[in-house]
mmCIF file of C-alpha atoms in Angstrom:
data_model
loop_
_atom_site.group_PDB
_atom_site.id
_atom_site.type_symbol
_atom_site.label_atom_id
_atom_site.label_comp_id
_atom_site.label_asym_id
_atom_site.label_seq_id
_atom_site.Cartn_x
_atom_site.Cartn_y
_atom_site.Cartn_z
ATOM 1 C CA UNK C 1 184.418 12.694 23.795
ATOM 2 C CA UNK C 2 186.441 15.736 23.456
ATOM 3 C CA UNK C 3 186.599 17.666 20.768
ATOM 4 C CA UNK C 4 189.324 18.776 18.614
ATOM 5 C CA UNK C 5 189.983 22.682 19.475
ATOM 6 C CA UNK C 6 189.105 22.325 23.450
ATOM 7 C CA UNK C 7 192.068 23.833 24.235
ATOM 8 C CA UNK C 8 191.523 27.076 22.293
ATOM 9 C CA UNK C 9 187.582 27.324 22.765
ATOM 10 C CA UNK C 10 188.515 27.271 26.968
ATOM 11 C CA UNK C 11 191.418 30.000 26.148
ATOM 12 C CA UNK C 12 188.792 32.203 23.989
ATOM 13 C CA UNK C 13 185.794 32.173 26.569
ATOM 14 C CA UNK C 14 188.343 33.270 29.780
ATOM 15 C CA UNK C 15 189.618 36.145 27.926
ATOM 16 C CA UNK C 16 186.338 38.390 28.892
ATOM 17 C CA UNK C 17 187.449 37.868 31.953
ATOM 18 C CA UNK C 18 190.537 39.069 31.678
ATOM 19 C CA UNK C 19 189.480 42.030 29.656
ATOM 20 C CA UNK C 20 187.121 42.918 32.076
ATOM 21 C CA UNK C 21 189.867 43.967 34.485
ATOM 22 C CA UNK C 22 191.249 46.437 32.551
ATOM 23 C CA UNK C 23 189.820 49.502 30.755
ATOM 24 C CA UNK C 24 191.260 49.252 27.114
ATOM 25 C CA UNK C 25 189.425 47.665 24.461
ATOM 26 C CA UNK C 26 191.135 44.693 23.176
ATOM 27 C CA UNK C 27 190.597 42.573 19.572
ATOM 28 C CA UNK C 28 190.461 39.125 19.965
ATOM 29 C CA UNK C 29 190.858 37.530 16.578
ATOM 30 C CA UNK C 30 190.201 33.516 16.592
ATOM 31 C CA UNK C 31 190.798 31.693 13.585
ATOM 32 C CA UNK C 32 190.559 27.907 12.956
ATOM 33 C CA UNK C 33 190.397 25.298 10.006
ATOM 34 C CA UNK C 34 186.609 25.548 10.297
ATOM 35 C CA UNK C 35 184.836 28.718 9.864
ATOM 36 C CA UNK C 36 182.019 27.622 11.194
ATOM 37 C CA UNK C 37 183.328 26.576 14.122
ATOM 38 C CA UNK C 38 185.452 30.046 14.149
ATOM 39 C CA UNK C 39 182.429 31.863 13.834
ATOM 40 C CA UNK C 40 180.269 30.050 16.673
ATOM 41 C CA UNK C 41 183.255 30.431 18.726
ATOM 42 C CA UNK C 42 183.763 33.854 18.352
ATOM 43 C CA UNK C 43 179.402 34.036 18.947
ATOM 44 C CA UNK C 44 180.294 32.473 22.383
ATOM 45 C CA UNK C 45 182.769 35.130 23.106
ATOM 46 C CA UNK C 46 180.894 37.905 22.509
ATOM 47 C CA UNK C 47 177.869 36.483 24.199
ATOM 48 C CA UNK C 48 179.796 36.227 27.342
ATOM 49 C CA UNK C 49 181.786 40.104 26.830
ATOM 50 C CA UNK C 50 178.310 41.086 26.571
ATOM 51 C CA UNK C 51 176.975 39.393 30.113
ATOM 52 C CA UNK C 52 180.469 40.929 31.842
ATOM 53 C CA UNK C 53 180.904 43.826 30.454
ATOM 54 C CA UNK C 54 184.258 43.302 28.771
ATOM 55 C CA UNK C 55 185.625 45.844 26.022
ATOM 56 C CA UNK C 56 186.233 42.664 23.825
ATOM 57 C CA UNK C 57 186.096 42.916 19.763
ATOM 58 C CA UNK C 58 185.857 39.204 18.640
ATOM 59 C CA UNK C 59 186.889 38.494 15.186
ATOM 60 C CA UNK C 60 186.746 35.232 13.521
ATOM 61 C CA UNK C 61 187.961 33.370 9.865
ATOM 62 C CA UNK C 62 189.006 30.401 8.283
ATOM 63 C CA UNK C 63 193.094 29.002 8.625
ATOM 64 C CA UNK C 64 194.318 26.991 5.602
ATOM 65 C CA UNK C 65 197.346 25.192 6.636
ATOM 66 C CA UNK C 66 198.461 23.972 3.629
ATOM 67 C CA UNK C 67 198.265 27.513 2.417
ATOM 68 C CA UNK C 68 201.346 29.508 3.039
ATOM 69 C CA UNK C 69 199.981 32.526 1.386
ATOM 70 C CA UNK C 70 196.273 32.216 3.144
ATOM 71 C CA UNK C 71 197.995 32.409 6.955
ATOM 72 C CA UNK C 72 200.177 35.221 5.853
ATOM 73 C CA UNK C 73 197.121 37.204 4.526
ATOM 74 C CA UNK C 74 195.068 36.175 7.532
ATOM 75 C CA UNK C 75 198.299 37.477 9.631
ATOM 76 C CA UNK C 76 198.673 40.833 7.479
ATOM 77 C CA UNK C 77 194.357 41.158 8.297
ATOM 78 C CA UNK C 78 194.523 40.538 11.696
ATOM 79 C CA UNK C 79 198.031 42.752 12.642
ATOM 80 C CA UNK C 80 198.229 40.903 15.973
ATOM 81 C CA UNK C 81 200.355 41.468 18.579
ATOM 82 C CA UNK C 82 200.618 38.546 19.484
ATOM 83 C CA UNK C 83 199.474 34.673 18.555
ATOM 84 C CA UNK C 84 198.679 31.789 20.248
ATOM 85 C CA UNK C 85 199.260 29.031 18.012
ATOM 86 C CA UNK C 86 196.789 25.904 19.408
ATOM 87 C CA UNK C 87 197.043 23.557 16.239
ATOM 88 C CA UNK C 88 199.424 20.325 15.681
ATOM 89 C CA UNK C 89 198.402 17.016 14.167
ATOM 90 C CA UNK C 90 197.869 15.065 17.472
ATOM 91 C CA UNK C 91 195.379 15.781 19.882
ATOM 92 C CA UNK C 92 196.124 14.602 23.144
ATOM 93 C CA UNK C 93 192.296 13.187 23.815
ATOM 94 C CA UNK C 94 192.402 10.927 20.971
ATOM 95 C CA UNK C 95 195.055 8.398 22.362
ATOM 96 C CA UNK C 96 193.138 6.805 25.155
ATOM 97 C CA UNK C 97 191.975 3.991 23.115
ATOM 98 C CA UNK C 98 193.418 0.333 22.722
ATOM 99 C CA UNK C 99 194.943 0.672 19.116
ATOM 100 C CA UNK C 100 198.042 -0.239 18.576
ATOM 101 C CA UNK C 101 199.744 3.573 18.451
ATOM 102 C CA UNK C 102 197.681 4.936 21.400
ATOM 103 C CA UNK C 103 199.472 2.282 23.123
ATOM 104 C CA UNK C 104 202.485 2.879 21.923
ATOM 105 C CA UNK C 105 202.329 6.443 23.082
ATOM 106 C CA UNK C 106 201.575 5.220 26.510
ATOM 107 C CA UNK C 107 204.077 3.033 26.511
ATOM 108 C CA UNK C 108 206.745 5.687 25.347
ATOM 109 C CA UNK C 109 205.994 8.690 26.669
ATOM 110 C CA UNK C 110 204.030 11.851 25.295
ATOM 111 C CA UNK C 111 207.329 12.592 23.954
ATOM 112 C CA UNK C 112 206.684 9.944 21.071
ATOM 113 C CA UNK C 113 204.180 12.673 19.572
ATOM 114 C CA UNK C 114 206.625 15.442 19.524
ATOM 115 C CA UNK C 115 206.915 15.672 15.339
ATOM 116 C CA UNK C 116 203.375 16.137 15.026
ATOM 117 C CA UNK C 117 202.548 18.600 17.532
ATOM 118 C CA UNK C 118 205.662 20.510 16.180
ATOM 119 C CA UNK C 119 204.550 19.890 12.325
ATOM 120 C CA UNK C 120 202.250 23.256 11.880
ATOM 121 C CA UNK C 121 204.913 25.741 13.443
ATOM 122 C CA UNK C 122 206.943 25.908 10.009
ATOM 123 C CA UNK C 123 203.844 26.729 7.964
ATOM 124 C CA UNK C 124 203.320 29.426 10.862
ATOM 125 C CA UNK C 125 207.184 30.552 10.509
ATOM 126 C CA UNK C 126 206.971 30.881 6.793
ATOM 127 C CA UNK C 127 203.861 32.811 7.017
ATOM 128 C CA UNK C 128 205.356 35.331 10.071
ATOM 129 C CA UNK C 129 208.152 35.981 7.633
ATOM 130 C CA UNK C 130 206.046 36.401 4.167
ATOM 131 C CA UNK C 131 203.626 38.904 6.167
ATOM 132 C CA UNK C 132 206.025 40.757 7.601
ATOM 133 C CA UNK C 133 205.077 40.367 11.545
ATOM 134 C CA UNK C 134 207.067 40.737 14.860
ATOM 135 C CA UNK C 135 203.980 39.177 16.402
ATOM 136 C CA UNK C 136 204.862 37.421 19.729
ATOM 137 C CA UNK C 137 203.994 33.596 19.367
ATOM 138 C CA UNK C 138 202.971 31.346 21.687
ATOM 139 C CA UNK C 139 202.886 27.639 21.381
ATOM 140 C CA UNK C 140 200.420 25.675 23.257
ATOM 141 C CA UNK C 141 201.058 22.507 21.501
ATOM 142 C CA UNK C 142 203.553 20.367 24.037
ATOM 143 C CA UNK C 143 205.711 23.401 24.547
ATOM 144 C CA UNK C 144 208.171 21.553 27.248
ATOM 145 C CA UNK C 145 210.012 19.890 24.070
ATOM 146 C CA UNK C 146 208.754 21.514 20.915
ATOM 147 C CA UNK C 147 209.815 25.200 21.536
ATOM 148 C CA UNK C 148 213.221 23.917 21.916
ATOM 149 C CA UNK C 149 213.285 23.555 18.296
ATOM 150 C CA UNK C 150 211.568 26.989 17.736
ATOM 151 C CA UNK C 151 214.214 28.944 16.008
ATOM 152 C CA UNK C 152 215.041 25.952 13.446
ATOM 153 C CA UNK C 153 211.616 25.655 12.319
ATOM 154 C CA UNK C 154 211.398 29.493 11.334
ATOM 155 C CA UNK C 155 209.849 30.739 14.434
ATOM 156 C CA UNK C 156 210.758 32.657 17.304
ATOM 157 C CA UNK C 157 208.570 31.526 20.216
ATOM 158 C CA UNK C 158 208.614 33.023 23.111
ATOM 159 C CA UNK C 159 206.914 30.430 25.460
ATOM 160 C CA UNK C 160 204.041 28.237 25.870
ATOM 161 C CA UNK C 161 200.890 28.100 28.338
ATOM 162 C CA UNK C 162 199.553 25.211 30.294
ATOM 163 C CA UNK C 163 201.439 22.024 31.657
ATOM 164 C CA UNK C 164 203.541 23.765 34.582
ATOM 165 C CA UNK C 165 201.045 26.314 35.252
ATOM 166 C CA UNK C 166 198.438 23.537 35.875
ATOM 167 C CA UNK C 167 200.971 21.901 38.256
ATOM 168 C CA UNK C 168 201.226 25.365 40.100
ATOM 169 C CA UNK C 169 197.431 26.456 40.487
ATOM 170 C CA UNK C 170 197.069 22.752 42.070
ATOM 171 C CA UNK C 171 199.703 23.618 44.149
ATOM 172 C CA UNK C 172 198.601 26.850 45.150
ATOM 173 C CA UNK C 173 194.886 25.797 45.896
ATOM 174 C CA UNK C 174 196.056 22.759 47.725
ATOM 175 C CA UNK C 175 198.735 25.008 50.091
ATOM 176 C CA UNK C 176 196.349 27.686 50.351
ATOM 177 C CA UNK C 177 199.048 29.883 49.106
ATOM 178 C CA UNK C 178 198.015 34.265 48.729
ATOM 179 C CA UNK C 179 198.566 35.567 45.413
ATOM 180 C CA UNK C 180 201.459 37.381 47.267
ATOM 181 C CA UNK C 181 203.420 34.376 48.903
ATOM 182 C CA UNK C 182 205.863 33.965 46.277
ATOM 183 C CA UNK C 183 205.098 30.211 45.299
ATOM 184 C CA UNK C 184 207.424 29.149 42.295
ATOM 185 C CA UNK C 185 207.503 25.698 40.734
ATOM 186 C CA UNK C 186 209.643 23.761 38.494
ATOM 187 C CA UNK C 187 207.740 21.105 37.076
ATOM 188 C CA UNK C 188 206.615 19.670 33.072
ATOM 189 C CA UNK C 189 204.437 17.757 31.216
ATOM 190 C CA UNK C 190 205.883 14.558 32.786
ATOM 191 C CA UNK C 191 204.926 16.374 36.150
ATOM 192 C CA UNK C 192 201.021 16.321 35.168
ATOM 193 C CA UNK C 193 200.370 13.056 33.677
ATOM 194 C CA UNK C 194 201.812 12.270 37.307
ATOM 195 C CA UNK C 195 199.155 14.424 39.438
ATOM 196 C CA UNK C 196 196.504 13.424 37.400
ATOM 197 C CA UNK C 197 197.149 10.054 39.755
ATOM 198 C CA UNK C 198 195.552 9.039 42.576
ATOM 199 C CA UNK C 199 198.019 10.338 45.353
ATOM 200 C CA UNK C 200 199.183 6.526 46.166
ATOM 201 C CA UNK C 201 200.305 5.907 42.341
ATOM 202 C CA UNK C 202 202.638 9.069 42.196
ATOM 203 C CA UNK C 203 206.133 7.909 42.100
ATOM 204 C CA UNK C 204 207.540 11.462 41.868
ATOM 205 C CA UNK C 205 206.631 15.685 42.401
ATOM 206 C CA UNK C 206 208.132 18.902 41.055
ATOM 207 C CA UNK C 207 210.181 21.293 42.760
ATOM 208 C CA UNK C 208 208.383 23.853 44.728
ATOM 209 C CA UNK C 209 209.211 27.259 46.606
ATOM 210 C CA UNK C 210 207.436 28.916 49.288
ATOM 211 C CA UNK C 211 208.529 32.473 49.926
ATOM 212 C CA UNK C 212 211.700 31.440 48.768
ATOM 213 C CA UNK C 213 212.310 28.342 50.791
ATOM 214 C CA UNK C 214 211.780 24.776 49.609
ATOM 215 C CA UNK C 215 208.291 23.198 50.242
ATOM 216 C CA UNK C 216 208.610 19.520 51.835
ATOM 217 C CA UNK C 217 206.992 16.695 49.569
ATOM 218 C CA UNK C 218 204.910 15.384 52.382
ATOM 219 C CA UNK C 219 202.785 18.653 52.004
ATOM 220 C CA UNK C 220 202.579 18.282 48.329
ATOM 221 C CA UNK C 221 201.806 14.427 47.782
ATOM 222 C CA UNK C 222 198.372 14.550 48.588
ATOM 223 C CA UNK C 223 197.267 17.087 46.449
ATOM 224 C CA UNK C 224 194.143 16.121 44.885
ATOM 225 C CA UNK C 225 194.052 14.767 41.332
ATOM 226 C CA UNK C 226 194.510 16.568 38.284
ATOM 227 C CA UNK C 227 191.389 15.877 35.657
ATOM 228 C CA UNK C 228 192.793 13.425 33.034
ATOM 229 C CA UNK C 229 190.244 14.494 30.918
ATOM 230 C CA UNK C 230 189.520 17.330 28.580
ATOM 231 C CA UNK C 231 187.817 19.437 31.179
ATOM 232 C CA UNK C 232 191.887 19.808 32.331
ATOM 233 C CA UNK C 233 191.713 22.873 29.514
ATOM 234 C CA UNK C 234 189.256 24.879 31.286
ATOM 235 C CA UNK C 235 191.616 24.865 34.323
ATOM 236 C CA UNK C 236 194.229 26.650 33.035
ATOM 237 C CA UNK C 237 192.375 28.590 30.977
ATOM 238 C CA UNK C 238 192.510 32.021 32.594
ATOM 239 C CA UNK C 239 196.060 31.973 33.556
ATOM 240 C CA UNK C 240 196.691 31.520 29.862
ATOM 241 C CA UNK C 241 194.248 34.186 28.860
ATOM 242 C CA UNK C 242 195.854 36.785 31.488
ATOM 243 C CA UNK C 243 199.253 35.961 29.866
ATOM 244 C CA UNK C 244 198.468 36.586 26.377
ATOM 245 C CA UNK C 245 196.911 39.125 27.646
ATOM 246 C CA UNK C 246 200.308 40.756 28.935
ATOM 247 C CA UNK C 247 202.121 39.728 26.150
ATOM 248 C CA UNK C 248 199.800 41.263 23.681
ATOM 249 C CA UNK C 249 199.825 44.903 25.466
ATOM 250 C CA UNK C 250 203.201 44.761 26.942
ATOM 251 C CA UNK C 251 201.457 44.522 30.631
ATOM 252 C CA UNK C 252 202.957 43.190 33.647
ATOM 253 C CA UNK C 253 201.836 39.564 34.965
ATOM 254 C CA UNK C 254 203.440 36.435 36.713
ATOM 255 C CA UNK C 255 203.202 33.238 36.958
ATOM 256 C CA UNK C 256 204.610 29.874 35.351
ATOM 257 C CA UNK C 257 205.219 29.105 31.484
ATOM 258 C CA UNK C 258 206.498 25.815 29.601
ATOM 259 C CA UNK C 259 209.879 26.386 27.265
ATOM 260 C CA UNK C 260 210.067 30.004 27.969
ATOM 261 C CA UNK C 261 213.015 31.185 25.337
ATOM 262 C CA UNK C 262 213.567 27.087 23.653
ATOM 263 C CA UNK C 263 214.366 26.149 27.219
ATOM 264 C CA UNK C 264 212.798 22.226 27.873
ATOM 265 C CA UNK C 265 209.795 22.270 30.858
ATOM 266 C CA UNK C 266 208.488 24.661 32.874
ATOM 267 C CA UNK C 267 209.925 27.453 34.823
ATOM 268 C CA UNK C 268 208.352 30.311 36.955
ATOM 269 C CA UNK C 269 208.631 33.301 34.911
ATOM 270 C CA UNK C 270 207.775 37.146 34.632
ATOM 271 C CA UNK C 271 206.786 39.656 32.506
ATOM 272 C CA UNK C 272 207.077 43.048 32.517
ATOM 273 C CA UNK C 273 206.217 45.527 29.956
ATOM 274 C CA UNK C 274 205.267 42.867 28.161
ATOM 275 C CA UNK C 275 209.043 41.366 28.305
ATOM 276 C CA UNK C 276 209.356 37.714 29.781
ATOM 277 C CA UNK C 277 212.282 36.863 31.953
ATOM 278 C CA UNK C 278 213.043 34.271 34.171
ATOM 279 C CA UNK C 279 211.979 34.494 38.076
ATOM 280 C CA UNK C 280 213.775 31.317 39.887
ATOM 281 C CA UNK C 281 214.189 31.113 43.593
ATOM 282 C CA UNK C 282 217.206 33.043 44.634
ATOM 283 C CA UNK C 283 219.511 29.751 45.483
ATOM 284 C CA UNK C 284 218.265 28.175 42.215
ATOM 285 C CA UNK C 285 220.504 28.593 38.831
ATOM 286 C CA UNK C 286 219.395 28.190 35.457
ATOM 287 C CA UNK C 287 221.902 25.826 34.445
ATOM 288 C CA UNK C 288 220.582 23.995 37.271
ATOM 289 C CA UNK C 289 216.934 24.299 36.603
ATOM 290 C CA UNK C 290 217.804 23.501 32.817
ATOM 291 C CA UNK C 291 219.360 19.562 33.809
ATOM 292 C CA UNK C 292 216.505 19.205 35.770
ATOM 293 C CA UNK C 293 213.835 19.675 33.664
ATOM 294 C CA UNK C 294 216.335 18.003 30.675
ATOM 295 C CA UNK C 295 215.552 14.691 33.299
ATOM 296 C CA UNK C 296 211.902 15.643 33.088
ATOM 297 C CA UNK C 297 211.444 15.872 29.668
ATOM 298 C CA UNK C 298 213.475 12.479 29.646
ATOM 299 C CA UNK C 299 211.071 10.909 31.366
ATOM 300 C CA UNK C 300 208.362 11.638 29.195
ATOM 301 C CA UNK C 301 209.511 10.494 26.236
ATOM 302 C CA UNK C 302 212.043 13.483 24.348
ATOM 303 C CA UNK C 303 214.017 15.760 25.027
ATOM 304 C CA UNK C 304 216.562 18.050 22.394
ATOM 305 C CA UNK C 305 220.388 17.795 22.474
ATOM 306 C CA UNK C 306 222.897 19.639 20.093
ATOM 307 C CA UNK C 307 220.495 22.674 20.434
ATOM 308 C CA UNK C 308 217.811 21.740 18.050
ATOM 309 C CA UNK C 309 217.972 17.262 18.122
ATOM 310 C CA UNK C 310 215.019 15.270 19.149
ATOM 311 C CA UNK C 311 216.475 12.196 21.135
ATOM 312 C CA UNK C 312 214.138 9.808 22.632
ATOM 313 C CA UNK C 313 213.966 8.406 26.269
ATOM 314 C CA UNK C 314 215.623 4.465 26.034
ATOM 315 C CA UNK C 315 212.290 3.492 26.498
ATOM 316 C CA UNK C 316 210.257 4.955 24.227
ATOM 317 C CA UNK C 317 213.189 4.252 21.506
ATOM 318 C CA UNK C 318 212.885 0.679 22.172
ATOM 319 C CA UNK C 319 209.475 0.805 21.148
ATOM 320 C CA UNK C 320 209.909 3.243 18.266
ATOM 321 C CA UNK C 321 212.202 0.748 16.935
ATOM 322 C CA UNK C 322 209.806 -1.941 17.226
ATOM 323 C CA UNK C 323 207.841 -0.906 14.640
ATOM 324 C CA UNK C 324 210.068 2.034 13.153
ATOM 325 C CA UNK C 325 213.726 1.576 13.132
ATOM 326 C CA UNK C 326 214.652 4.446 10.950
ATOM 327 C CA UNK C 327 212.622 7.069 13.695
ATOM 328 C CA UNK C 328 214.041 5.443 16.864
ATOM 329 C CA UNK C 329 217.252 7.808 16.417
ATOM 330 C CA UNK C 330 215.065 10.513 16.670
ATOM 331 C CA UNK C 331 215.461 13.472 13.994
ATOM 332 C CA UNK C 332 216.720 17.401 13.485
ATOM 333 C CA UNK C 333 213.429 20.342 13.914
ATOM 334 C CA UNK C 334 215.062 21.206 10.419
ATOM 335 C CA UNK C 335 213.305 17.845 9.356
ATOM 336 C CA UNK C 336 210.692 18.075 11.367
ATOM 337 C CA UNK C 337 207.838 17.913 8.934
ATOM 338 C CA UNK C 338 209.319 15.479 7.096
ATOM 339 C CA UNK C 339 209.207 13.471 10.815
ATOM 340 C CA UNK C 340 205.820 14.496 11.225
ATOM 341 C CA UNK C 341 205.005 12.744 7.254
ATOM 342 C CA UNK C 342 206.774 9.387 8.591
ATOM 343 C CA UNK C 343 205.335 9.583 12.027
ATOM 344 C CA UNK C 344 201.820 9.831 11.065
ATOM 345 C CA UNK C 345 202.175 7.269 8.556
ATOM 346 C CA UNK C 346 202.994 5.209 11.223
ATOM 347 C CA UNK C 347 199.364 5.916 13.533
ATOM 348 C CA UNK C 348 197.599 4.922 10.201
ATOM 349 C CA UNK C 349 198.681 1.486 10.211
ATOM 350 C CA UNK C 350 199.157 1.395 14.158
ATOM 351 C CA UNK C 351 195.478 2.678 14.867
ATOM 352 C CA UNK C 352 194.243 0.394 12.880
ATOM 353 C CA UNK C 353 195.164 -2.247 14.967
ATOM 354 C CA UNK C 354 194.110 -3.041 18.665
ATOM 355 C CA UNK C 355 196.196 -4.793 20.888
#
């Protein structure tokens, strides 16, 4: 079974890696609601900064969430220049059981879990503000829909890792494509639940660019599968390490990032000096790129109108209302912890049931 923090442990143990390329010594401070497990972790790190060579300080402590004043001082400690925040109040590997809310996930989308992965960032936006930090933040927790919401929930993130950029280093193993041929992809979370399919149960692919022209489906569909398992983490892992990397030391890098700037899904994006920007084919807009990831998001469950509204797919408000009519209209990221009270209230009595 996976274990809660996979995501973070596989981001942690690539950045020696990515260290290791450059000559600068970096600080690498990892901090979780177990020590312990902060403290092994950052024991891993070390160990394997050691065995490369890596100019890696690993620091580790203990993250209170329900402590306002405990993240800001761990904040104010640390001075970071930038944060990857990892933590929500759903992990994705605990919904493939029969109960009655893993099923209604399924049924609805990922999109049905969007108040709890968001429910942390306000903590993390009241904290930013009490310490005094223009950290850049990062949101790993289902970025395609959440960081929409960023700004209303106290927090200016700047993008997340993972989902497209899984899609993309798929796509670029499976085309062969040279670090300088210019792939670009627009593609979601919707987009990997999808290629972690068997190639003859894919109903649908992203968009993809080779050297700015359009890549046919029929070389794409047979990509091989996506894990659908935890061991999904470790593939992204170092192109998530090599961006926080850039965004920490405002260093140049490439590549693909979920809800860069509140947008919804993924888009291929750039950064330079440490500032992110958009990097769409040339006969791409991003008004255009924006409806079709909107459709995307859609698809998997939620997307945000009115700027900072959760609205549901059809689908997955049909079941909402099933069992919650008051949450099937979806809700405001002002409210969202409030949501995130209601919706987990919800999996208690749902989980306990299997269908």
């Amino acid at each position: 079974m996976a274990r809660y923090g996979a995501l973070a442990r596989e981001i942690a143990l690539a950045m020696p890696l990515i260290v290791s390329r450059h000559d600068a010594t970096f600080t690498l401070v990892i901090a979780a609601r177990s020590a312990d497990r902060a403290r092994w972790l950052a024991q891993l790190v070390r160990a394997r900064s050691f065995a490369g060579g890596a100019r890696l300080n690993v620091l580790s402590g203990e993250l209170d969430w329900s402590n306002v004043d405990q993240v800001a001082a761990m904040i104010v400690a640390a001075a970071p220049t930038a944060i990857l925040n990892t933590a929500s109040l759903q992990s994705p590997w605990l919904l493939g059981t029969a109960d009655g809310w893993s099923q209604l996930v399924r049924g609805g989308g990922y999109g049905v879990t969007v108040a709890l992965q968001a429910a942390l960032l306000p903590v993390l936006g009241r904290a930013l503000s009490s310490a005094g930090s223009d950290a850049v933040v990062v949101n790993a927790c289902y970025p395609d829909v959440v960081n929409a919401g960023a700004r209303r929930m106290g927090v200016d993130i700047r993008c997340g890792i993972g989902n497209i950029a899984l899609v993309a280093e798929l796509l670029r193993q499976h085309l062969a494509v040279s670090e300088d041929c210019g792939l670009r992809v627009l593609a979601g979370h919707w987009d990997v639940s999808q290629l972690s399919l068997p190639p003859e149960q894919r109903s649908d692919f992203p968009l993809v660019w080779q050297n700015g022209r359009a890549v046919e489906v029929e070389r794409i569909c047979r990509a091989p599968p996506l894990s659908s398992d935890a061991t999904v983490n470790a593939f992204g892992a170092g192109t998530s390490a090599a961006l926080m990397y850039a965004l920490a030391t405002n260093s140049d890098w490439s590549g693909h990032v979920p809800g860069p700037w509140g947008e919804l899904g993924g888009y291929p994006v750039r950064v330079e000096a440490g500032r992110l920007r958009y990097d769409l084919p040339r006969n791409v807009t991003l008004d255009e790129a924006r409806r079709w990831n909107t459709e995307r998001c859609e698809r998997d469950g939620a997307f945000v109108e009115q700027g900072t509204h959760v609205r549901f797919s059809a689908r997955a408000e049909g079941l909402i209302r099933s069992v919650a009519p008051e949450l099937a209209g979806g809700f405001d990221f002002k409210d969202v912890e409030s949501a995130a009270r209601a919706f987990m209230e919800i999996r208690d009595v749902m989980g306990k049931h299997v269908g």
